[in-house]
Coordinates of C-alpha atoms and ligand atoms in Angstrom, one line a residue:
Chain A
M903 CA 72.2 -76.5 14.2
E904 CA 69.2 -78.2 13.9
W905 CA 67.5 -74.5 14.4
I906 CA 69.7 -73.3 11.2
Q907 CA 68.2 -76.2 9.2
Q908 CA 64.8 -75.2 10.5
L909 CA 65.3 -71.5 9.3
V910 CA 66.2 -72.7 6.3
N911 CA 63.0 -74.8 5.9
G912 CA 61.2 -72.3 6.6
I913 CA 62.6 -69.3 4.2
S914 CA 62.1 -71.6 1.7
L915 CA 58.8 -72.4 2.5
G916 CA 58.6 -68.4 3.0
S917 CA 60.0 -67.8 -0.4
I918 CA 57.2 -69.0 -2.1
Y919 CA 54.7 -67.7 0.1
A920 CA 56.4 -64.5 -1.0
L921 CA 56.1 -65.0 -4.5
I922 CA 52.5 -66.0 -4.2
A923 CA 52.0 -63.0 -2.2
L924 CA 53.6 -60.6 -4.6
G925 CA 50.7 -61.1 -7.3
Y926 CA 47.9 -60.4 -4.4
T927 CA 49.7 -57.7 -3.2
M928 CA 49.7 -56.1 -6.9
V929 CA 46.8 -56.7 -8.1
Y930 CA 44.9 -55.0 -4.9
G931 CA 47.3 -52.4 -5.2
I932 CA 46.0 -51.7 -8.5
I933 CA 42.6 -52.3 -8.9
K934 CA 41.6 -53.5 -4.8
L935 CA 40.8 -56.5 -5.7
I936 CA 41.5 -59.7 -3.9
N937 CA 42.4 -62.3 -6.5
F938 CA 41.3 -65.6 -4.8
A939 CA 42.4 -67.0 -8.4
H940 CA 45.5 -66.5 -7.6
G941 CA 46.5 -69.6 -6.1
D942 CA 45.1 -71.5 -8.3
V943 CA 47.7 -69.7 -11.5
F944 CA 50.1 -70.9 -8.9
M945 CA 48.9 -74.6 -9.5
L946 CA 48.8 -73.9 -13.0
G947 CA 52.3 -73.0 -13.0
A948 CA 53.4 -76.3 -11.0
F949 CA 51.6 -78.3 -13.6
I950 CA 53.1 -76.3 -16.6
G951 CA 56.9 -77.1 -15.1
F952 CA 55.3 -80.5 -14.5
Y953 CA 54.4 -80.9 -17.9
A954 CA 57.3 -79.2 -19.8
I955 CA 60.0 -81.5 -17.2
A956 CA 58.5 -84.9 -17.6
R957 CA 57.3 -84.5 -21.1
W958 CA 59.4 -82.4 -22.8
D959 CA 62.5 -83.6 -20.6
I960 CA 63.5 -79.6 -20.3
G961 CA 65.5 -78.5 -17.5
F962 CA 64.7 -76.6 -14.6
F963 CA 65.7 -73.2 -15.5
P964 CA 63.7 -73.5 -19.5
A965 CA 60.6 -75.0 -17.6
L966 CA 60.9 -72.3 -14.9
I967 CA 60.5 -69.8 -17.6
I968 CA 58.1 -71.5 -19.7
S969 CA 55.7 -71.8 -16.7
M970 CA 56.1 -68.0 -16.0
V971 CA 55.2 -66.9 -19.5
L972 CA 52.4 -69.0 -20.0
C973 CA 51.1 -67.9 -16.4
A974 CA 51.5 -64.4 -17.7
I975 CA 49.3 -65.2 -20.4
I976 CA 47.1 -67.1 -18.3
G977 CA 46.7 -63.9 -15.7
V978 CA 45.8 -61.5 -18.2
I979 CA 43.4 -63.6 -19.9
I980 CA 41.5 -63.8 -16.4
E981 CA 42.0 -60.1 -16.3
R982 CA 40.4 -59.5 -19.5
V983 CA 37.8 -61.9 -19.3
A984 CA 37.1 -62.0 -15.9
Y985 CA 37.5 -58.8 -14.3
K986 CA 38.0 -55.9 -16.6
R987 CA 34.3 -55.6 -16.7
L988 CA 33.8 -55.5 -12.9
R989 CA 36.3 -52.4 -12.2
N990 CA 33.4 -50.1 -11.4
A991 CA 30.8 -53.2 -9.8
T992 CA 30.3 -53.8 -5.9
R993 CA 33.7 -55.2 -4.6
I994 CA 31.5 -58.0 -3.5
A995 CA 30.8 -58.7 -7.0
A996 CA 34.4 -59.0 -8.2
L997 CA 34.9 -60.9 -5.1
I998 CA 32.5 -63.4 -6.0
T999 CA 33.9 -63.8 -9.6
A1000 CA 37.3 -64.1 -7.8
I1001 CA 35.9 -66.9 -6.1
G1002 CA 34.0 -68.4 -9.0
V1003 CA 37.3 -67.8 -11.7
S1004 CA 39.3 -70.0 -8.5
L1005 CA 36.8 -72.9 -8.9
L1006 CA 36.6 -73.1 -12.5
I1007 CA 40.3 -73.3 -13.3
E1008 CA 40.5 -76.3 -10.4
Y1009 CA 37.8 -78.1 -11.4
T1010 CA 38.5 -77.4 -15.3
V1011 CA 42.1 -79.5 -14.4
I1012 CA 40.2 -81.6 -12.3
F1013 CA 38.1 -82.2 -15.4
F1014 CA 41.2 -82.6 -18.0
R1015 CA 43.8 -84.8 -15.9
G1016 CA 41.5 -86.5 -12.9
A1017 CA 42.5 -85.0 -9.4
S1018 CA 45.1 -87.1 -8.4
P1019 CA 48.5 -85.8 -7.5
E1020 CA 51.7 -86.4 -9.4
A1021 CA 55.3 -86.6 -8.3
Y1022 CA 57.3 -83.8 -9.7
P1023 CA 60.7 -85.5 -11.5
E1024 CA 63.8 -84.5 -10.1
V1025 CA 65.4 -81.9 -12.2
L1026 CA 68.0 -81.2 -9.8
P1027 CA 70.8 -82.8 -8.5
K1028 CA 69.9 -83.2 -4.8
T1029 CA 73.2 -82.7 -3.3
Y1030 CA 73.9 -80.9 0.3
I1031 CA 76.4 -78.7 0.8
D1032 CA 78.2 -77.6 4.6
I1033 CA 77.7 -74.4 5.8
F1034 CA 79.3 -73.7 9.2
G1035 CA 78.5 -77.7 10.1
V1036 CA 75.1 -77.3 8.7
S1037 CA 74.2 -79.6 5.8
I1038 CA 72.0 -77.7 3.7
S1039 CA 70.4 -79.1 0.3
S1040 CA 71.2 -77.5 -2.9
I1041 CA 67.7 -77.2 -3.9
S1042 CA 67.2 -74.8 -0.9
I1043 CA 69.8 -72.5 -1.9
L1044 CA 68.6 -72.4 -5.6
I1045 CA 65.4 -71.6 -4.5
L1046 CA 66.3 -69.0 -2.3
A1047 CA 68.8 -67.6 -5.0
V1048 CA 65.7 -67.7 -7.8
T1049 CA 63.5 -66.0 -5.4
V1050 CA 66.3 -63.1 -4.4
V1051 CA 66.9 -62.5 -8.2
L1052 CA 63.0 -62.3 -9.0
M1053 CA 62.5 -60.0 -6.2
I1054 CA 65.2 -57.7 -7.2
L1055 CA 64.0 -58.0 -10.9
L1056 CA 60.8 -56.8 -9.5
Q1057 CA 62.1 -54.0 -7.5
F1058 CA 63.8 -53.0 -11.1
I1059 CA 60.9 -53.1 -13.1
V1060 CA 58.6 -51.4 -10.4
H1061 CA 60.9 -48.3 -9.6
K1062 CA 63.0 -48.0 -12.9
T1063 CA 61.0 -48.7 -15.9
K1064 CA 58.7 -46.6 -17.5
I1065 CA 55.5 -49.7 -17.2
G1066 CA 56.9 -49.8 -13.3
K1067 CA 56.2 -46.0 -13.1
A1068 CA 53.0 -46.5 -14.6
M1069 CA 51.8 -49.4 -12.4
R1070 CA 52.4 -47.2 -9.4
A1071 CA 51.0 -43.9 -10.8
V1072 CA 47.9 -46.1 -12.1
S1073 CA 47.4 -47.7 -8.5
L1074 CA 47.8 -44.3 -6.6
D1075 CA 45.8 -42.1 -9.0
P1076 CA 44.1 -43.6 -11.9
D1077 CA 42.6 -40.5 -13.6
A1078 CA 45.5 -38.5 -13.0
A1079 CA 47.3 -41.4 -14.3
R1080 CA 45.2 -41.1 -17.8
L1081 CA 46.2 -37.6 -17.8
M1082 CA 49.6 -38.4 -18.4
G1083 CA 48.4 -40.6 -21.6
I1084 CA 49.1 -43.7 -19.3
N1085 CA 46.7 -46.4 -20.7
V1086 CA 45.5 -47.8 -17.4
D1087 CA 43.6 -50.9 -19.3
N1088 CA 47.3 -52.2 -20.5
T1089 CA 49.1 -51.5 -17.2
I1090 CA 46.5 -53.0 -15.2
S1091 CA 47.2 -56.2 -17.6
A1092 CA 50.9 -55.8 -16.9
T1093 CA 50.4 -55.9 -13.3
F1094 CA 48.6 -59.2 -13.8
A1095 CA 51.1 -60.6 -15.9
I1096 CA 54.0 -59.8 -13.5
G1097 CA 52.1 -61.2 -10.4
S1098 CA 50.8 -64.3 -12.5
A1099 CA 54.2 -65.1 -14.0
L1100 CA 56.0 -64.6 -10.1
A1101 CA 53.1 -67.3 -9.5
G1102 CA 53.7 -69.4 -12.0
A1103 CA 57.8 -69.6 -10.9
A1104 CA 56.4 -70.3 -7.5
G1105 CA 54.4 -73.4 -8.7
V1106 CA 57.2 -74.7 -10.1
I1107 CA 59.7 -74.2 -7.3
F1108 CA 57.3 -75.6 -5.1
G1109 CA 57.1 -78.7 -7.4
V1110 CA 60.3 -79.2 -7.0
Y1111 CA 61.1 -78.5 -3.3
Y1112 CA 58.3 -80.6 -2.0
T1113 CA 57.6 -82.9 -5.3
R1114 CA 54.2 -83.2 -5.0
I1115 CA 51.6 -81.6 -6.8
E1116 CA 47.6 -82.0 -7.2
P1117 CA 44.9 -79.3 -8.6
L1118 CA 43.9 -78.1 -5.2
M1119 CA 47.3 -77.4 -4.3
G1120 CA 47.0 -73.8 -4.9
V1121 CA 44.0 -73.2 -2.1
L1122 CA 45.8 -73.1 1.0
P1123 CA 49.1 -71.7 -0.1
G1124 CA 46.7 -68.9 -1.7
L1125 CA 45.6 -68.5 1.2
K1126 CA 48.3 -68.4 3.3
A1127 CA 50.0 -65.6 0.7
F1128 CA 47.2 -63.9 0.9
I1129 CA 47.7 -63.5 5.0
A1130 CA 51.3 -62.8 4.2
A1131 CA 50.2 -60.1 2.0
V1132 CA 47.6 -58.5 4.5
F1133 CA 50.7 -59.0 7.3
G1134 CA 53.1 -57.1 5.1
G1135 CA 50.2 -54.2 4.5
I1136 CA 48.5 -55.2 1.3
G1137 CA 49.2 -53.2 -1.8
S1138 CA 53.0 -52.6 -0.5
I1139 CA 55.7 -55.1 -2.3
P1140 CA 57.9 -55.1 0.2
G1141 CA 55.5 -56.1 2.7
A1142 CA 54.5 -59.3 0.6
M1143 CA 58.3 -60.4 0.6
V1144 CA 58.8 -59.5 4.4
G1145 CA 55.3 -61.0 4.8
G1146 CA 56.1 -64.6 3.2
L1147 CA 59.1 -65.1 4.4
S1148 CA 57.9 -64.5 8.1
L1149 CA 55.0 -66.5 7.1
G1150 CA 57.2 -69.4 6.0
V1151 CA 59.7 -69.3 9.3
V1152 CA 56.5 -69.1 11.9
E1153 CA 55.2 -72.1 9.9
T1154 CA 58.4 -74.1 10.5
V1155 CA 59.3 -73.3 13.9
V1156 CA 55.5 -73.8 14.9
S1157 CA 56.1 -77.6 13.4
A1158 CA 59.6 -77.1 14.7
L1159 CA 58.3 -77.2 18.3
G1160 CA 56.3 -79.9 18.0
F1161 CA 52.9 -78.4 17.1
S1162 CA 53.0 -79.6 13.3
L1163 CA 48.9 -79.7 13.9
W1164 CA 48.9 -76.3 14.3
R1165 CA 50.9 -75.6 11.6
D1166 CA 48.1 -74.6 9.5
A1167 CA 46.2 -72.4 12.2
A1168 CA 49.4 -70.6 12.7
A1169 CA 49.1 -68.4 9.6
F1170 CA 45.1 -68.0 10.9
V1171 CA 46.2 -66.5 14.2
I1172 CA 48.4 -64.4 12.9
L1173 CA 45.6 -62.8 10.4
I1174 CA 43.5 -62.4 13.3
L1175 CA 46.1 -60.7 15.6
I1176 CA 47.1 -58.1 12.6
L1177 CA 43.3 -57.6 11.9
I1178 CA 43.0 -56.7 15.9
L1179 CA 46.3 -55.1 16.3
K1180 CA 47.0 -53.3 13.2
P1181 CA 44.8 -53.7 10.1
S1182 CA 47.2 -51.9 7.8
G1183 CA 50.0 -54.1 8.1
I1184 CA 53.8 -54.1 8.9
F1185 CA 54.5 -51.7 5.9
G1186 CA 50.7 -50.5 5.1
K1187 CA 49.5 -47.2 4.6
N1188 CA 48.0 -45.8 8.1
T1189 CA 45.5 -43.9 5.9
R1190 CA 42.0 -44.9 5.3
E1191 CA 40.9 -45.6 1.9
K1192 CA 39.8 -42.6 -0.5
V1193 CA 36.2 -43.5 -1.4
Chain B
M711 CA 42.2 -24.1 -31.9
L712 CA 39.7 -25.6 -29.4
K713 CA 36.1 -25.5 -30.4
V714 CA 33.3 -26.8 -28.3
N715 CA 30.5 -26.9 -30.3
N716 CA 26.8 -27.6 -28.2
I717 CA 27.8 -30.3 -26.1
D718 CA 26.1 -32.2 -23.2
V719 CA 27.4 -34.1 -20.5
F720 CA 26.2 -36.3 -17.6
Y721 CA 26.8 -38.5 -14.4
G722 CA 24.0 -41.3 -14.7
N723 CA 21.2 -39.1 -14.8
I724 CA 22.7 -36.0 -13.8
H725 CA 23.0 -33.1 -16.4
A726 CA 26.1 -31.5 -15.5
L727 CA 26.6 -29.8 -19.1
K728 CA 23.5 -28.4 -20.8
D729 CA 24.8 -27.2 -24.3
V730 CA 27.8 -26.1 -23.7
S731 CA 29.5 -24.1 -26.7
L732 CA 33.0 -22.2 -26.1
E733 CA 36.0 -21.6 -28.0
V734 CA 39.7 -21.2 -27.3
N735 CA 41.8 -18.9 -30.2
E736 CA 45.7 -20.1 -30.4
G737 CA 47.6 -18.1 -28.0
E738 CA 45.1 -16.9 -26.1
I739 CA 44.5 -17.4 -22.2
V740 CA 40.8 -17.6 -22.0
T741 CA 39.1 -18.6 -18.4
L742 CA 35.9 -20.3 -17.4
I743 CA 34.5 -18.8 -14.1
G744 CA 32.0 -20.0 -12.4
A745 CA 30.3 -20.8 -8.8
N746 CA 31.3 -24.0 -7.2
G747 CA 29.0 -27.2 -8.8
A748 CA 28.5 -24.9 -11.9
G749 CA 30.0 -27.8 -14.0
K750 CA 33.8 -26.2 -14.4
S751 CA 35.8 -29.4 -14.0
T752 CA 33.2 -31.4 -15.7
L753 CA 34.2 -29.6 -18.9
L754 CA 37.9 -30.1 -18.3
K755 CA 37.6 -33.5 -17.8
T756 CA 35.5 -33.7 -21.1
L757 CA 37.9 -31.8 -23.0
S758 CA 40.9 -34.3 -21.8
G759 CA 39.2 -37.3 -22.6
L760 CA 37.9 -39.0 -18.7
L761 CA 34.8 -38.1 -19.4
K762 CA 32.6 -38.3 -22.9
P763 CA 30.0 -36.2 -24.1
K764 CA 26.5 -37.1 -24.6
K765 CA 25.8 -34.5 -27.8
G766 CA 27.8 -32.4 -29.5
E767 CA 31.3 -32.1 -30.4
V768 CA 34.9 -30.9 -29.5
L769 CA 36.7 -29.9 -32.1
Y770 CA 40.7 -29.5 -31.8
Q771 CA 42.6 -28.3 -34.4
S772 CA 39.4 -29.1 -36.5
Q773 CA 39.5 -32.8 -35.4
Q774 CA 36.8 -34.1 -33.7
I775 CA 38.1 -35.1 -29.8
G776 CA 34.8 -35.3 -28.2
G777 CA 34.6 -39.1 -26.6
K778 CA 38.3 -39.9 -27.5
A779 CA 40.9 -41.7 -25.1
A780 CA 42.4 -39.1 -22.7
Q781 CA 45.9 -40.9 -24.0
T782 CA 45.3 -39.8 -27.5
I783 CA 44.0 -36.3 -26.2
V784 CA 47.2 -35.8 -24.4
K785 CA 49.0 -37.4 -27.4
N786 CA 47.9 -34.5 -29.6
G787 CA 48.8 -31.3 -27.2
I788 CA 46.0 -31.0 -24.4
S789 CA 47.3 -31.7 -21.1
H790 CA 45.2 -31.2 -17.9
V791 CA 46.1 -30.0 -14.6
P792 CA 43.4 -31.5 -12.5
E793 CA 41.7 -29.4 -9.4
G794 CA 43.4 -30.6 -6.1
R795 CA 46.8 -31.3 -8.3
R796 CA 46.3 -34.8 -7.9
V797 CA 50.2 -35.4 -7.7
F798 CA 51.5 -39.2 -7.1
S799 CA 52.1 -38.8 -3.7
T800 CA 54.4 -41.3 -2.7
M801 CA 56.7 -40.5 -6.0
S802 CA 59.4 -38.3 -5.9
V803 CA 58.9 -34.8 -7.6
E804 CA 61.3 -36.2 -10.7
E805 CA 58.8 -39.2 -11.0
N806 CA 56.0 -37.3 -11.5
L807 CA 57.6 -34.7 -13.8
E808 CA 58.9 -37.9 -15.6
L809 CA 55.0 -39.3 -15.8
G810 CA 54.1 -36.2 -17.3
A811 CA 56.6 -36.8 -20.3
Y812 CA 55.0 -40.7 -20.3
L813 CA 54.2 -40.3 -24.3
R814 CA 57.2 -38.7 -25.1
H815 CA 60.2 -40.9 -26.1
D816 CA 62.9 -37.7 -26.9
R817 CA 65.0 -38.2 -24.3
D818 CA 67.1 -35.2 -24.8
G819 CA 64.1 -33.1 -25.0
V820 CA 62.7 -34.5 -22.0
K821 CA 66.0 -33.8 -20.1
K822 CA 65.6 -30.2 -21.7
D823 CA 62.3 -29.9 -20.7
M824 CA 62.8 -31.5 -17.2
A825 CA 65.7 -28.8 -16.9
N826 CA 63.1 -25.6 -18.0
V827 CA 60.7 -26.6 -15.4
Y828 CA 63.3 -26.7 -12.3
D829 CA 64.1 -23.1 -14.1
L830 CA 60.3 -22.2 -13.8
F831 CA 59.8 -23.8 -10.2
P832 CA 63.4 -23.8 -8.6
I833 CA 62.0 -25.4 -5.6
L834 CA 60.8 -28.5 -7.4
G835 CA 64.5 -28.6 -8.4
E836 CA 65.4 -28.4 -4.6
R837 CA 62.9 -31.6 -4.1
R838 CA 63.3 -33.4 -6.7
K839 CA 64.1 -36.7 -4.8
Q840 CA 61.5 -36.1 -2.4
P841 CA 58.0 -37.9 -2.3
S842 CA 55.7 -35.1 -3.6
G843 CA 53.2 -36.0 -1.2
T844 CA 55.4 -34.1 1.3
L845 CA 55.3 -30.8 -0.7
S846 CA 52.8 -27.9 0.2
G847 CA 49.7 -27.0 -1.4
G848 CA 51.6 -23.9 -3.6
E849 CA 54.8 -26.8 -4.2
Q850 CA 52.3 -29.5 -5.2
Q851 CA 50.1 -27.1 -7.8
M852 CA 53.4 -26.3 -9.5
L853 CA 54.5 -29.9 -9.7
A854 CA 51.1 -30.3 -11.2
M855 CA 51.7 -27.3 -13.9
G856 CA 55.5 -28.7 -14.4
R857 CA 54.1 -32.4 -14.7
A858 CA 51.6 -31.3 -17.5
L859 CA 54.4 -28.9 -19.5
M860 CA 56.7 -31.9 -19.5
A861 CA 53.9 -33.5 -22.0
K862 CA 55.0 -30.0 -24.2
P863 CA 51.4 -29.2 -24.5
K864 CA 50.0 -27.0 -27.4
L865 CA 47.1 -26.4 -24.7
L866 CA 46.9 -26.2 -21.2
L867 CA 44.1 -26.5 -19.1
L868 CA 44.4 -25.8 -15.9
D869 CA 41.5 -26.3 -12.7
E870 CA 41.2 -24.2 -9.9
P871 CA 45.0 -23.6 -9.5
S872 CA 44.7 -21.2 -7.0
M873 CA 42.6 -23.2 -4.9
G874 CA 43.4 -23.2 -1.0
L875 CA 46.5 -21.4 -1.5
A876 CA 47.9 -18.2 0.1
P877 CA 47.4 -15.0 -1.8
L878 CA 51.0 -14.7 -2.2
I879 CA 51.3 -18.0 -4.1
V880 CA 48.3 -17.4 -5.9
K881 CA 49.9 -14.3 -7.5
R882 CA 53.3 -16.2 -8.2
I883 CA 51.2 -19.2 -9.9
F884 CA 49.6 -16.4 -12.2
E885 CA 52.8 -14.7 -13.0
I886 CA 53.8 -18.4 -14.0
I887 CA 50.5 -19.0 -16.2
K888 CA 51.2 -15.9 -17.9
M889 CA 55.0 -16.6 -18.6
V890 CA 54.0 -20.0 -20.1
N891 CA 51.4 -18.1 -22.1
E892 CA 53.9 -16.0 -23.4
Q893 CA 55.9 -19.0 -24.0
G894 CA 53.6 -20.0 -26.5
T895 CA 51.1 -22.2 -24.7
T896 CA 47.7 -21.5 -25.0
V897 CA 45.7 -21.6 -21.7
L898 CA 41.9 -22.6 -20.9
L899 CA 42.2 -21.3 -16.9
V900 CA 39.1 -22.2 -14.7
E901 CA 38.5 -20.5 -12.1
Q902 CA 36.5 -19.4 -9.0
N903 CA 38.9 -16.9 -8.1
A904 CA 37.5 -14.5 -10.7
N905 CA 39.2 -11.5 -10.0
M906 CA 42.7 -12.6 -10.7
A907 CA 41.4 -15.1 -13.7
L908 CA 39.7 -12.1 -15.4
S909 CA 43.2 -10.2 -14.6
I910 CA 45.4 -12.1 -16.9
A911 CA 42.8 -13.6 -19.5
N912 CA 42.1 -12.1 -22.6
R913 CA 38.6 -13.8 -23.2
A914 CA 36.4 -15.3 -20.3
Y915 CA 33.1 -17.3 -19.8
V916 CA 30.7 -17.3 -17.0
I917 CA 29.0 -20.7 -16.3
E918 CA 26.2 -21.5 -13.8
T919 CA 24.2 -24.7 -13.4
G920 CA 25.8 -26.2 -16.3
K921 CA 25.0 -23.3 -18.8
I922 CA 27.2 -20.8 -20.4
V923 CA 25.4 -17.5 -19.3
L924 CA 28.0 -15.1 -20.3
S925 CA 31.0 -14.4 -22.4
G926 CA 33.2 -11.9 -23.8
T927 CA 36.8 -9.9 -23.4
A928 CA 38.1 -10.2 -20.0
K929 CA 37.7 -6.5 -20.0
E930 CA 34.3 -6.8 -20.5
L931 CA 33.0 -9.1 -18.1
Q932 CA 35.4 -7.2 -15.4
E933 CA 33.0 -3.8 -16.2
S934 CA 30.1 -6.2 -16.2
E935 CA 27.5 -5.2 -13.0
Q936 CA 26.6 -8.9 -13.7
V937 CA 29.8 -10.3 -12.7
K938 CA 30.8 -7.9 -10.4
A939 CA 27.6 -8.9 -8.5
A940 CA 28.2 -12.3 -8.6
Y941 CA 31.7 -13.1 -9.0
L942 CA 33.6 -9.8 -8.2
G943 CA 32.2 -8.9 -5.4
G944 CA 33.8 -8.5 -1.9
L945 CA 36.8 -9.0 -3.2
Ligands
ADP2303 N1 31.4 -38.0 -10.4 C1 30.4 -37.3 -10.2 N2 29.2 -38.4 -9.8 C2 28.1 -37.2 -10.0 N3 27.7 -36.3 -10.4 C3 29.1 -35.5 -10.0 C4 30.3 -35.8 -10.0 N4 31.2 -35.4 -10.3 C5 30.5 -33.8 -10.5 N5 29.0 -34.1 -10.0 C6 28.0 -33.0 -10.6 O1 28.0 -32.2 -11.4 C7 28.3 -31.0 -11.5 C8 29.2 -30.2 -12.0 O2 30.3 -30.3 -11.2 P1 31.6 -30.2 -11.3 O3 32.2 -29.8 -13.0 O4 32.8 -30.6 -10.3 O5 31.5 -28.9 -10.7 P2 32.8 -27.3 -10.7 O6 33.8 -28.0 -11.0 O7 32.1 -26.1 -11.1 O8 32.7 -27.1 -9.2 C9 28.0 -30.5 -9.7 O9 26.3 -30.7 -9.4 C10 28.4 -32.2 -9.2 O10 27.6 -32.4 -8.0
MG2304 MG1 35.5 -28.3 -9.9

């Protein structure tokens, strides 16, 4: 029974990784950039949610939506200001820029509010539900439900809507997409908006679940979500979902086995193993990249 | 319908098109023939807005479109079937066709045109749910053409539709080009396969290392000694 409890914890953590990993993978899929500032958008999402709940006294769902909308806008601004002009630059230039944007966001937040952590207000009633003799917190269930709904929504957008089809077309072949009349710049912005909104949602969920947020909180989850995306196959949306959930469960199991000090190392061991065994990831295409 | 006046196009400092002029009249099939690397694809990419001319003008229905965004040009009625087909490989046949109609908002018209494409290329109808990357080369060429037709173009730009295809399939593709033209679409056809291209074209241009070196009716070029020696020999 203890194990089921751990599994639930692992899935909750994994949901957060998965939501962040989706943004990494979508952005990589469309412009082949590892957006290292993505973990910081997650942090901003957590703070936006925090201020919305603590200062404006609004509920979880409105805070979630406000955070998603603002993060979407922030994501688009980051793309337009920092990355757009680097589309034809070398990858290393873009990567360094991403790291620069990441540091800029982190230290701007610290500049304005200091580095001290913040305790997330309790917006959700903490009750426990008994399922097959295991008591599971209602927050876990809500998190899982929100994650599942967001993922279904994402699948719907990507596969059924015009903008989703444009996103896939641009990620497959930007010039051919242009010939269809697709506005590649707007499509890339939409991708950043969606990925960043998901990171914002993950931030609020993280705050509610772990109750403690701080300006550098995006670094490690960001890195791990990136590993989750690589594990699933970078560029693959189902890969990011499965990769995130698996990583959350693995970490929780490693802790539960009594190796809690090794918890963070587990992700990096996984990264090394994938890079050796299957660099394209579980859902990755085995084709080499076009040059 | 289309008038290209003295354009120069560069890739960095590579001068790919030099003072190129050419004209396509409404209802025609015009072909541009030339060897590999002559600048044929560069010209089509300039017409469809993927490249910008450094000098000169591109007039389409008397409007300057040189250097305009690709989407503006598609909207104005020019569709480009790129070299190597460039279908969206992991997307289904149907999704590829839908993307061809990306700028259209007339749902019923799109549906009707999709049915027309399936009439024109029955094999695409059979494979509508299949990822386009699993199609054969000939089928992908048909899909790329069908996708371009979904935009309801007035002018269709075709870049080497015969490339890498078996003679029987090439024949079929050319029949379809002729059919599409007879239904009212003007065609600018780029080819290395000069024989086939001249057989369906009204007029033709020959391009060599970025310059137009010869032009005339298809018949004139078929009989020209220069063309025979360089492009029709052996075929
Ligand atoms: N992306 C590019 N960058 C630099 N040079 C290019 C590029 N594409 C084509 N070229 C050069 O421009 C010239 C014309 O190429 P292209 O238009 O593709 O010829 P064609 O279609 O007739 O085979 C060639 O010399 C080719 O090497
Ligand atoms: Mg070519």
